[in-house]
mmCIF file of C-alpha atoms and ligand atoms in Angstrom:
data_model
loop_
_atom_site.group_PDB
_atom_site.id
_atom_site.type_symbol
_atom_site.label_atom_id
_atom_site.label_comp_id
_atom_site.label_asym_id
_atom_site.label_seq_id
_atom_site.Cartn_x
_atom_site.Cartn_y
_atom_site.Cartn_z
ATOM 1 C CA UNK P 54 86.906 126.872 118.830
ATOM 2 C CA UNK P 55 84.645 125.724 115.676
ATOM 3 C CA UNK P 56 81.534 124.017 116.839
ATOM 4 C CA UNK P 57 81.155 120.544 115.121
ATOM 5 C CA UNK P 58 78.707 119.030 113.492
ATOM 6 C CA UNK P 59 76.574 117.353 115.010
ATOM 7 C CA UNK P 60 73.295 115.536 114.299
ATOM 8 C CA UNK P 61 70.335 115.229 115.951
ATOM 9 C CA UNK P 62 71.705 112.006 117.559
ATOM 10 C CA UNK P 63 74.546 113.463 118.789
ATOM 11 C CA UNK P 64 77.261 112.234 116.329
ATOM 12 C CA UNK P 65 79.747 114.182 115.737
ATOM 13 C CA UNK P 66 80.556 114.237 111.862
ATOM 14 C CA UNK P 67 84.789 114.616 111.699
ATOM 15 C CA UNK P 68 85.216 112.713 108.463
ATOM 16 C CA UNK P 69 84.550 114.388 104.628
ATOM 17 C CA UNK P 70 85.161 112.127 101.774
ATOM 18 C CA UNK P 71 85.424 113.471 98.688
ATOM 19 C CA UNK P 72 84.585 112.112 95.278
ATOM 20 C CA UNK P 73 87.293 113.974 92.878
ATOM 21 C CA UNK P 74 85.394 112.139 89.653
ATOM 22 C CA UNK P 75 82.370 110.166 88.837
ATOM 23 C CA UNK P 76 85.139 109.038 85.799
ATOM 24 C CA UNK P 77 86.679 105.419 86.208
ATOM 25 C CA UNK P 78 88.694 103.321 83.648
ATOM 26 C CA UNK P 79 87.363 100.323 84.960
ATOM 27 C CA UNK P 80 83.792 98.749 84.911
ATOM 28 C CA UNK P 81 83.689 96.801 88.485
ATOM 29 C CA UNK P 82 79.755 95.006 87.922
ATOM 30 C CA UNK P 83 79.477 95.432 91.344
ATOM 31 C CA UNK P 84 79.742 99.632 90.981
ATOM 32 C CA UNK P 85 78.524 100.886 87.777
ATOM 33 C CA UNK P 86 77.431 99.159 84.770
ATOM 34 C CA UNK P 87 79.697 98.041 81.966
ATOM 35 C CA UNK P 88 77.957 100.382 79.166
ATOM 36 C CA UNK P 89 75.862 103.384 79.201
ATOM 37 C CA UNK P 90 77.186 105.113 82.400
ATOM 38 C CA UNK P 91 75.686 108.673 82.199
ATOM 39 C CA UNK P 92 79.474 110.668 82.904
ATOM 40 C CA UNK P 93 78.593 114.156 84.389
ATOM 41 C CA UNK P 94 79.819 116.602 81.965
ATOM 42 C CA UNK P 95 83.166 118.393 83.074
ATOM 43 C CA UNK P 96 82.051 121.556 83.486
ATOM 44 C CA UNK P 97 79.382 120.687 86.342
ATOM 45 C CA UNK P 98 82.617 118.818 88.314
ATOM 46 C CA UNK P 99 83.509 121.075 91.478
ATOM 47 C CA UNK P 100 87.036 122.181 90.428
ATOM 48 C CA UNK P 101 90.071 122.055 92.501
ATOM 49 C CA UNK P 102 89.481 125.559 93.894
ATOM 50 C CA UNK P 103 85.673 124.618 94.651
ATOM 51 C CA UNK P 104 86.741 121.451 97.002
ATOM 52 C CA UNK P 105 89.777 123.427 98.428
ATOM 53 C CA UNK P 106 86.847 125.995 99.577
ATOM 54 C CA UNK P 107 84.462 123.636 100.617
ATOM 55 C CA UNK P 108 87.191 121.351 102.463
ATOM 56 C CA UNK P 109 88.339 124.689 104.315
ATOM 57 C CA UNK P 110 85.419 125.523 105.525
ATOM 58 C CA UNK P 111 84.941 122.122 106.983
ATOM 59 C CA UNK P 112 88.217 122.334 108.871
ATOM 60 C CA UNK P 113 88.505 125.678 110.004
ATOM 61 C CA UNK P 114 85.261 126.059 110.925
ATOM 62 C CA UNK P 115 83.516 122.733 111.807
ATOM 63 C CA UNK P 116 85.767 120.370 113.459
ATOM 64 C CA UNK P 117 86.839 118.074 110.340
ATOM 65 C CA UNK P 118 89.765 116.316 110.987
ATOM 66 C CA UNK P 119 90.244 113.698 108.112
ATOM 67 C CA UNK P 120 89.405 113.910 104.610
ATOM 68 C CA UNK P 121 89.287 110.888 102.001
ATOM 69 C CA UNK P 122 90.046 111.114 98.242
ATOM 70 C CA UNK P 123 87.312 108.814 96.378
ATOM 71 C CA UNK P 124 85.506 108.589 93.050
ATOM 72 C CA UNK P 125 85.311 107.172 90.525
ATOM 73 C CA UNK P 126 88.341 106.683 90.102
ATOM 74 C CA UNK P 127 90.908 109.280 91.753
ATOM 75 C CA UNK P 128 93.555 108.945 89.947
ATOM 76 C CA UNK P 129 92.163 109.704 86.614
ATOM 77 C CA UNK P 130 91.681 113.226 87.296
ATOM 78 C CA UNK P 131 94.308 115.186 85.526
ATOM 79 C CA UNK P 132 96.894 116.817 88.404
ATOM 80 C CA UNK P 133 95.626 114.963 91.381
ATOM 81 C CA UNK P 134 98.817 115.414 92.949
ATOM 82 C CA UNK P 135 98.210 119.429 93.185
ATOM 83 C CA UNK P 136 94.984 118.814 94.923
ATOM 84 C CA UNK P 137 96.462 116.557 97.386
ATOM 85 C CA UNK P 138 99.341 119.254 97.721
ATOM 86 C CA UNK P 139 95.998 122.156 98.789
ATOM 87 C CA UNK P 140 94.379 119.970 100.796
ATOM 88 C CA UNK P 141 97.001 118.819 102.807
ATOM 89 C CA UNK P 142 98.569 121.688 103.666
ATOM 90 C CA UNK P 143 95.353 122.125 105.758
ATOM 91 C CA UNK P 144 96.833 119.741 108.344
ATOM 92 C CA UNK P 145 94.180 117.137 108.202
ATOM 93 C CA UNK P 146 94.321 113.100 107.872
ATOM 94 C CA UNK P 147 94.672 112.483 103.906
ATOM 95 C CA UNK P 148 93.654 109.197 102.288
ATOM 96 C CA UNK P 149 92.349 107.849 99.434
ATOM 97 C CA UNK P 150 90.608 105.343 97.822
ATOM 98 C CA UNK P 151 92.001 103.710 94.518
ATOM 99 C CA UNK P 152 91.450 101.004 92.000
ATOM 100 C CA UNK P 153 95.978 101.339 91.755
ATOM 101 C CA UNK P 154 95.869 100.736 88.234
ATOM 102 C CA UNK P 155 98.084 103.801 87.901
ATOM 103 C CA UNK P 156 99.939 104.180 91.259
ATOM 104 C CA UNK P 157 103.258 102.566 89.957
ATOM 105 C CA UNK P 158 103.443 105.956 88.183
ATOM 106 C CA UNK P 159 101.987 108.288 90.766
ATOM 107 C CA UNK P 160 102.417 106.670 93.910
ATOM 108 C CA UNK P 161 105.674 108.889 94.859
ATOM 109 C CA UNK P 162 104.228 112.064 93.367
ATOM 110 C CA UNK P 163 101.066 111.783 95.731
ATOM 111 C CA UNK P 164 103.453 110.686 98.899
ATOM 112 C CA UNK P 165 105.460 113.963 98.356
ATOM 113 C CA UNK P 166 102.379 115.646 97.956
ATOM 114 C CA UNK P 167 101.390 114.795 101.152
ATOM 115 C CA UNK P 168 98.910 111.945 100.953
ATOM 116 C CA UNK P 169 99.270 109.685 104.088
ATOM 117 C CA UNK P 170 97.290 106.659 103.515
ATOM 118 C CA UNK P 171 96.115 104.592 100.555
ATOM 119 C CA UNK P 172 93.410 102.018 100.060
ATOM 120 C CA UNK P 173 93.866 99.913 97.219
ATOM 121 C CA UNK P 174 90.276 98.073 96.042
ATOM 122 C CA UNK P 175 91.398 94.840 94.461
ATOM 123 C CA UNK P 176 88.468 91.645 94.759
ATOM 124 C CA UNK P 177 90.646 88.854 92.642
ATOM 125 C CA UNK P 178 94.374 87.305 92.361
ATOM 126 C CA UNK P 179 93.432 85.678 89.194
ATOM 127 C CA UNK P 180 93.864 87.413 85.769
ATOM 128 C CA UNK P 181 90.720 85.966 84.290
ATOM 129 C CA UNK P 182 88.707 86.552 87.025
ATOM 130 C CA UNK P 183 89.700 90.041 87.005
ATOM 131 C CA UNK P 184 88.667 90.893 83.590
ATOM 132 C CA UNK P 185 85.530 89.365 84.347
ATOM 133 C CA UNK P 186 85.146 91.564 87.466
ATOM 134 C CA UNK P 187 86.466 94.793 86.057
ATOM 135 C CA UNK P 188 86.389 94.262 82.238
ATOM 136 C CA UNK P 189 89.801 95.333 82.011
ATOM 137 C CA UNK P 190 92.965 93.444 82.073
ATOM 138 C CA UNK P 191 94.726 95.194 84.489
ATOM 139 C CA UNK P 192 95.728 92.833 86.983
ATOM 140 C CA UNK P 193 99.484 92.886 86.948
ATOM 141 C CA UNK P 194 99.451 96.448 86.727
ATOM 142 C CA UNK P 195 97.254 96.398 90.139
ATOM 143 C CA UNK P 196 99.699 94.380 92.052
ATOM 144 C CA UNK P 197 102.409 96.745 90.474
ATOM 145 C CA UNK P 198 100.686 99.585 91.943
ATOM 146 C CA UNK P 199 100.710 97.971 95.317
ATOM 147 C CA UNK P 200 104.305 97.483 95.481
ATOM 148 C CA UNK P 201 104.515 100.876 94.171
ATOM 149 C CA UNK P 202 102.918 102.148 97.079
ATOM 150 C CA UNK P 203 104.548 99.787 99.348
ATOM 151 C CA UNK P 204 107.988 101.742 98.074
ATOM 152 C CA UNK P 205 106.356 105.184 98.464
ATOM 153 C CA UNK P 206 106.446 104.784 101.950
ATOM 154 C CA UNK P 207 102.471 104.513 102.792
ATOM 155 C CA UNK P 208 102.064 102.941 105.973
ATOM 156 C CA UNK P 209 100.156 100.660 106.111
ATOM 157 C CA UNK P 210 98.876 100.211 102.548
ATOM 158 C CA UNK P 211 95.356 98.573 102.784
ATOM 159 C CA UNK P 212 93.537 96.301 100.211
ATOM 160 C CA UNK P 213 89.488 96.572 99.757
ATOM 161 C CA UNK P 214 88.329 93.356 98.893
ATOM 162 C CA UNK P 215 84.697 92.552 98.225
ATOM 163 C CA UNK P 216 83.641 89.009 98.582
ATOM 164 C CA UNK P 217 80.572 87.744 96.909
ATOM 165 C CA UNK P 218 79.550 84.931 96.450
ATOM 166 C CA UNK P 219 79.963 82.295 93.565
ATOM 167 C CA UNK P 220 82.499 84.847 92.202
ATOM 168 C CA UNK P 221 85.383 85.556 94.686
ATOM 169 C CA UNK P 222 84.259 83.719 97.802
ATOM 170 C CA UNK P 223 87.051 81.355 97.881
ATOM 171 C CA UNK P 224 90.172 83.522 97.291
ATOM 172 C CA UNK P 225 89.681 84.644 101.133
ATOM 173 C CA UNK P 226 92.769 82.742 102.385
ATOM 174 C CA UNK P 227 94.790 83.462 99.446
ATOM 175 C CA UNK P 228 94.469 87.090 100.194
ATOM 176 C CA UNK P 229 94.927 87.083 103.861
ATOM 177 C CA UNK P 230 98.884 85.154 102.437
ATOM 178 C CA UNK P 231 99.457 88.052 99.846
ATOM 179 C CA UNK P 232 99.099 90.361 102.728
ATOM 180 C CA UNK P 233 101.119 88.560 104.991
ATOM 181 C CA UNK P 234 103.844 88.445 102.148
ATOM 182 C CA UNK P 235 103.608 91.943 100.891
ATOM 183 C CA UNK P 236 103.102 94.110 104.123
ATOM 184 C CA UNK P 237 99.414 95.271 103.567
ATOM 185 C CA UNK P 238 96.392 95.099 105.700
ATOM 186 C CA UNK P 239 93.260 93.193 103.827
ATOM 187 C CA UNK P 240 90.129 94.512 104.851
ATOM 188 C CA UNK P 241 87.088 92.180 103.700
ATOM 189 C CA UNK P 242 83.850 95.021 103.015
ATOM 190 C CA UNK P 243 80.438 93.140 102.699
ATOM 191 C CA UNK P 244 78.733 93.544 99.660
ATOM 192 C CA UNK P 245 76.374 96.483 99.542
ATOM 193 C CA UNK P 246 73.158 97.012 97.211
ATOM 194 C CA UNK P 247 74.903 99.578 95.173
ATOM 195 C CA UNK P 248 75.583 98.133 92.683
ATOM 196 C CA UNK P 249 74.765 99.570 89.220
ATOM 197 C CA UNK P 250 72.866 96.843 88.039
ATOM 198 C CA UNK P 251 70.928 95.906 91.114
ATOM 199 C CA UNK P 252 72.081 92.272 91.194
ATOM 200 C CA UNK P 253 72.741 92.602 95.072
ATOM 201 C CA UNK P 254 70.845 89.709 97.260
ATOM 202 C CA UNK P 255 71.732 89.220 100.529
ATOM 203 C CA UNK P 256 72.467 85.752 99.537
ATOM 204 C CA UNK P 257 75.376 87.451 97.432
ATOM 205 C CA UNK P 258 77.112 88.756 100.486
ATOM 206 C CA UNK P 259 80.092 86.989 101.917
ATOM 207 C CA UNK P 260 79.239 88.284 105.561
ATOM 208 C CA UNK P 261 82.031 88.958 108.017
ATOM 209 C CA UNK P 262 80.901 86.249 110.540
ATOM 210 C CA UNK P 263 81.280 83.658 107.246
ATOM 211 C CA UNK P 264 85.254 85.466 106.597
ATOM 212 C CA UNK P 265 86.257 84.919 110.022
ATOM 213 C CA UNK P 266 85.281 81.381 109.927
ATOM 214 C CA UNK P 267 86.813 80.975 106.960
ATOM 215 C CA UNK P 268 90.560 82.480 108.178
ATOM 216 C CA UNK P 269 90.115 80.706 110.831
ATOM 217 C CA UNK P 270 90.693 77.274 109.194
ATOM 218 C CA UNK P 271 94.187 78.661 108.581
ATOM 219 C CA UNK P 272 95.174 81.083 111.039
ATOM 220 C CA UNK P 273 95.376 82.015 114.357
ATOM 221 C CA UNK P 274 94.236 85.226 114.794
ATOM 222 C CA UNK P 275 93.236 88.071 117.885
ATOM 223 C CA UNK P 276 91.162 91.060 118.158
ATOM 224 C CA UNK P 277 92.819 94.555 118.419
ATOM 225 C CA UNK P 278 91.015 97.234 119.982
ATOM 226 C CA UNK P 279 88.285 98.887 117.739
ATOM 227 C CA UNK P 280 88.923 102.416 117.504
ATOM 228 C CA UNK P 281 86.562 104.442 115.781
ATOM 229 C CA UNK P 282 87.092 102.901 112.766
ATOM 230 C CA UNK P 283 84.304 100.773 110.980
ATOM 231 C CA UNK P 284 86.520 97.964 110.390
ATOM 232 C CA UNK P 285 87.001 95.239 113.024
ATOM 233 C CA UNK P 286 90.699 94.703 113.044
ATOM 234 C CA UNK P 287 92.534 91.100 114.028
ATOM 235 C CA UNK P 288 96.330 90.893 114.279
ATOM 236 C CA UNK P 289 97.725 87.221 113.054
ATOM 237 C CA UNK P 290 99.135 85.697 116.343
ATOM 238 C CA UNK P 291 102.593 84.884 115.037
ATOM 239 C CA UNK P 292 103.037 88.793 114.318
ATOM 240 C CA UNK P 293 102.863 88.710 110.644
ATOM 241 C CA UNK P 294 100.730 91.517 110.313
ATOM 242 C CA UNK P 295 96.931 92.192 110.529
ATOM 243 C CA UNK P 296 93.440 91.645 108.524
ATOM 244 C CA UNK P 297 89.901 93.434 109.221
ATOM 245 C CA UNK P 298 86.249 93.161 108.300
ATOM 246 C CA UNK P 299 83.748 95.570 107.500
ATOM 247 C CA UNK P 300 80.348 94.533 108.331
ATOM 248 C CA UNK P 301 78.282 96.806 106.482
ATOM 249 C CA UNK P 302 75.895 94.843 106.037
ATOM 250 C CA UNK P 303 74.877 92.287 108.688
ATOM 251 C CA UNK P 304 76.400 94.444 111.196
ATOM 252 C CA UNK P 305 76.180 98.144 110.576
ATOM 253 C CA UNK P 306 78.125 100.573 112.229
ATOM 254 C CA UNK P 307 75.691 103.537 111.291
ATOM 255 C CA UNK P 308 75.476 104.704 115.561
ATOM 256 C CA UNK P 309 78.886 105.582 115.371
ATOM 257 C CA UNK P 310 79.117 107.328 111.633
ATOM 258 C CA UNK P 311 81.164 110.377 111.367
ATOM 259 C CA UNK P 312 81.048 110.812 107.852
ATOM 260 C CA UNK P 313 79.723 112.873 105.369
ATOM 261 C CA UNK P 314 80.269 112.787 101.757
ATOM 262 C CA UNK P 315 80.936 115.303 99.160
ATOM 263 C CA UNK P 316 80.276 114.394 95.137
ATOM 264 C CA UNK P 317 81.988 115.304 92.150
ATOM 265 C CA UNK P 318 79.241 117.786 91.552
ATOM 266 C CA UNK P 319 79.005 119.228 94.890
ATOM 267 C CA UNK P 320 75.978 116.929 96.296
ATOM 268 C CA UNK P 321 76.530 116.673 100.107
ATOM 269 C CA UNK P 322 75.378 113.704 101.408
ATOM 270 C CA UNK P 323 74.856 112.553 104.523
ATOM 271 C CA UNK P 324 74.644 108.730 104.070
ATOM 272 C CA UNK P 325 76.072 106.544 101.563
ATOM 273 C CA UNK P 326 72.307 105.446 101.382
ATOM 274 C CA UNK P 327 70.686 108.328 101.470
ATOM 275 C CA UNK P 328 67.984 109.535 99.425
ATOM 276 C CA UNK P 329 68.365 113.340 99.332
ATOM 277 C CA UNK P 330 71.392 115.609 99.693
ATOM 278 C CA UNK P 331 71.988 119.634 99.609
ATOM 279 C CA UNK P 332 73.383 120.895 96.596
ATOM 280 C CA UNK P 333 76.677 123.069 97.132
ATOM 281 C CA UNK P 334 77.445 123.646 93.906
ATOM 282 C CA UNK P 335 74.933 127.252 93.114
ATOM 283 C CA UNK P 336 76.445 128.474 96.531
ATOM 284 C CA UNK P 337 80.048 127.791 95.466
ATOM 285 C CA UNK P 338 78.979 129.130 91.574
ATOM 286 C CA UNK P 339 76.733 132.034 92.595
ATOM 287 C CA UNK P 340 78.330 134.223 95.543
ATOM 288 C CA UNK P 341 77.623 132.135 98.582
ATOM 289 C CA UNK P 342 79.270 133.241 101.436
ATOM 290 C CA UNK P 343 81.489 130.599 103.584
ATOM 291 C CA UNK P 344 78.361 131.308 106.276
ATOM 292 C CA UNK P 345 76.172 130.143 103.536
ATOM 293 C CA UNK P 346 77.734 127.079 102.840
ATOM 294 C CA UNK P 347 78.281 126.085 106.390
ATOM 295 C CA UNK P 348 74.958 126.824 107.514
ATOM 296 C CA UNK P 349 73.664 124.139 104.576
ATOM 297 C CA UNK P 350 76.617 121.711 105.802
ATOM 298 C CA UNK P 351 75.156 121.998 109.076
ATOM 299 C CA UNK P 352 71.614 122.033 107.700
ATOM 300 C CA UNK P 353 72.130 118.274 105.771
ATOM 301 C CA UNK P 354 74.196 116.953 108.823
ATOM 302 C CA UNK P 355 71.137 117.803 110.688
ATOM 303 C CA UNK P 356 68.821 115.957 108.401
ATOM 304 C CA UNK P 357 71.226 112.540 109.296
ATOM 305 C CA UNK P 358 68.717 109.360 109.923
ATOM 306 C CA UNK P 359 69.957 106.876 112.383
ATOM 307 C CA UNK P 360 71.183 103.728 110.272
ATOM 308 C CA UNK P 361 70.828 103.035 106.758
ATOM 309 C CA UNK P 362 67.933 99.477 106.993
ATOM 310 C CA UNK P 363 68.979 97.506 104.604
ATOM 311 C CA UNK P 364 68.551 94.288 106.430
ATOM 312 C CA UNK P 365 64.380 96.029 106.843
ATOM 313 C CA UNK P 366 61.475 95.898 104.381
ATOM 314 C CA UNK P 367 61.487 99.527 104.226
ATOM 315 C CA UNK P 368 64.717 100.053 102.972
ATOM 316 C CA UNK P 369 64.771 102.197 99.657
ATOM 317 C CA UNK P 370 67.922 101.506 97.522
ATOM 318 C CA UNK P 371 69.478 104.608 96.296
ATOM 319 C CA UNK P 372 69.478 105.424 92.436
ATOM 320 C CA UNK P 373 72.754 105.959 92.567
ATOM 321 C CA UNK P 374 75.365 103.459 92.069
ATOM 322 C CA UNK P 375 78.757 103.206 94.562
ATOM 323 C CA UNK P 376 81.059 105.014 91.548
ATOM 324 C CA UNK P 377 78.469 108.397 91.789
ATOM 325 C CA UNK P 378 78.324 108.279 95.459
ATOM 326 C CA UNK P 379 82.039 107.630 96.144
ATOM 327 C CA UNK P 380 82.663 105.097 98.479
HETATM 328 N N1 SAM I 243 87.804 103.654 92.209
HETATM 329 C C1 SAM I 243 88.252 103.595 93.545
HETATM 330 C C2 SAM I 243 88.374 102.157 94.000
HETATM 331 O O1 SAM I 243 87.895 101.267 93.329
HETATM 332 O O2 SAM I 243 88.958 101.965 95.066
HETATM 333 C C3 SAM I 243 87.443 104.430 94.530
HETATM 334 C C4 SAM I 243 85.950 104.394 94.384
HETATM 335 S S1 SAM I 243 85.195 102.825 94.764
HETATM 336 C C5 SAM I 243 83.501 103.233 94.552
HETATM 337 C C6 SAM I 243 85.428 102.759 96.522
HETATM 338 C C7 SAM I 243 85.258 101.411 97.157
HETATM 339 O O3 SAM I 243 83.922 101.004 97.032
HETATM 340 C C8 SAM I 243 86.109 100.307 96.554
HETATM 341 O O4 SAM I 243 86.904 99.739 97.564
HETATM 342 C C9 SAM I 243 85.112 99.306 96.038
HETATM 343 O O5 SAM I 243 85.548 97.985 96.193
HETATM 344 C C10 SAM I 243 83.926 99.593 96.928
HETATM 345 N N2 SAM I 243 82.654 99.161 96.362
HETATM 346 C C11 SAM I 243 82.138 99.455 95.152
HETATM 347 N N3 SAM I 243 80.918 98.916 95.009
HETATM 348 C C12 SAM I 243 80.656 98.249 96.169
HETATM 349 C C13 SAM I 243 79.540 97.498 96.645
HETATM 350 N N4 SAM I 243 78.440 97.326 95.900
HETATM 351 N N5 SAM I 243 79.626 96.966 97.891
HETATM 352 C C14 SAM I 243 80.728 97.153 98.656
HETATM 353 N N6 SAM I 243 81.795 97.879 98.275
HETATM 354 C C15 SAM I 243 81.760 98.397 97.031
HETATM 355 FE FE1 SF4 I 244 85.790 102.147 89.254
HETATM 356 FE FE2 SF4 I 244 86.354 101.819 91.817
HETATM 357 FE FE3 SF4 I 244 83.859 101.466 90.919
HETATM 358 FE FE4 SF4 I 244 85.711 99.736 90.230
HETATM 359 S S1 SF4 I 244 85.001 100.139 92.337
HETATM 360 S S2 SF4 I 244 84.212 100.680 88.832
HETATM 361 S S3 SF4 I 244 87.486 100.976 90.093
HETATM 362 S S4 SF4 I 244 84.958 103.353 90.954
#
């Protein structure tokens, strides 16, 4: 059997995600800034064949048994639907991550490519506020692509939604209705200081004590059983569906991480928030052997801290923003 990867406090790392592009059509403030993003040129991207390898490796070898699809923005890579097909087809848990501004047109496509599950990162039900969040008008076509996924058959479709506050802070109920009455699963995320243009304060963050307080003024609502999953998860009493927060922030779940992360141009990181990473990319380009590139998997796992510190003095923010990182 392939030995896992573990880290020198004994976590075992299962989960890969995958940036496919540091691309994205929209301009979230809270992810990259709105002008002068610094696009890594095409031709340093890992192609197709490149995260096929590396994803192999990972499976057959070390244990990984889930793989999420993240950027950027997924979908604007050209074929995604062929790489979903690959990576599938090596039997593992397939997600991704998407802004849905294109999934009314892709969302069947990627189902009968295999993709299981689909996150769908929408912070706003109001057109204005959305174009001041994402500088794009592309509301409609957002909700669009959640029904669009709804139809596809994804089960259960989940929305991202990132509170802050001043800006989205009181649209917490009216989300927790529109998943009620369209069959998703809102997950509130906390607000992390990734955000291009370092405007993160922890007075910004909506935390997931505050969200809880806040649904509870409406609904009745009861724990479920936390898996291993880094969201808490509540179903609504009267059996209209569920909700969950994601307390990043004020309550990291960094002792039970499984993840590692792999960039568009083949940085393996072992933290979202981590400083350093090994670079895949001359092993995949210049003859390194499937050995070679486990044994530096193994190596960053290795180099895993404990928890991330961002509620500490001596936490260091990373340089990178959320869209390079993939979140
Ligand atoms: N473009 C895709 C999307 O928007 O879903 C995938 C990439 S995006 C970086 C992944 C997730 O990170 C989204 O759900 C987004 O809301 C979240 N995100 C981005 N910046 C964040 C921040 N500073 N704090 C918390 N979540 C953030
Ligand atoms: Fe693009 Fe997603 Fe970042 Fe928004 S959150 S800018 S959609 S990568």
């Amino acid at each position: 059997m392939a030995e896992g990867l573990i880290d020198t406090f004994g976590r075992v790392h299962t989960d890969l995600r995958i940036s496919v592009t540091d691309r994205c059509n929209f301009r979230c403030a809270y992810c990259m800034p709105e002008e002068g993003m610094q696009w890594l040129d095409r031709g340093g991207i890992l192609s197709y064949e490149e995260i096929v390898r590396v994803a192999s490796i990972l499976v057959n070898e070390a244990g990984v048994k889930s793989i999420r699809l993240t950027g950027g923005e997924p979908t604007v890579r050209a074929r995604l639907p062929i790489l979903v097909e690959r990576l599938a087809a090596l039997g593992v848990e397939l997600s991704m991550t998407t802004n849905g501004a294109t999934l009314a047109l892709i969302a069947h496509d990627l189902k009968a490519a295999g993709l299981q599950r689909l996150n769908i990162s929408i912070d706003t039900l109001h057109a204005d506020r959305f174009f001041e969040l994402t500088k794009r008008n592309e509301l409609s076509r957002v909700i669009e692509g959640i029904h669009a996924a709804v139809e596809a058959g994804f089960d259960p479709v989940k929305l991202n939604v990132v509170p802050m506050r001043g800006i989205n802070d009181d649209e917490v109920l009216d989300f927790l209705r529109f998943g009620q009455e369209n069959g998703v699963t809102v997950r509130f995320i906390e607000f992390m200081p990734l955000d291009a243009q370092s405007e993160w304060s922890n007075e910004r963050v909506i935390t997931a004590k505050e969200i809880l307080e806040t649904a509870a003024t409406e609904y009745e609502f009861e724990p479920i059983t936390r898996g291993s999953s880094p969201a808490e998860r509540f179903r609504f009493t009267d059996g209209s569906g569920e909700f969950g927060v994601i307390a990043s922030v004020t309550e990291p779940f960094c002792e039970a991480c499984d993840r590692m992360r792999l960039t568009a141009d083949g940085q393996l990181r072992n933290c979202l928030f981590a400083l350093g990473h090994t670079d895949l990319r001359p092993l995949l380009r210049d003859g390194g052997t499937d050995e070679d590139i486990l044994d530096a998997i193994r190596g960053e796992v290795k180099k895993k801290w404990a928890g991330h510190a961002i509620n500490q003095v001596h936490f260091i923010r990373p340089t990178k923003s959320m869209s390079q990182l993939g979140g």
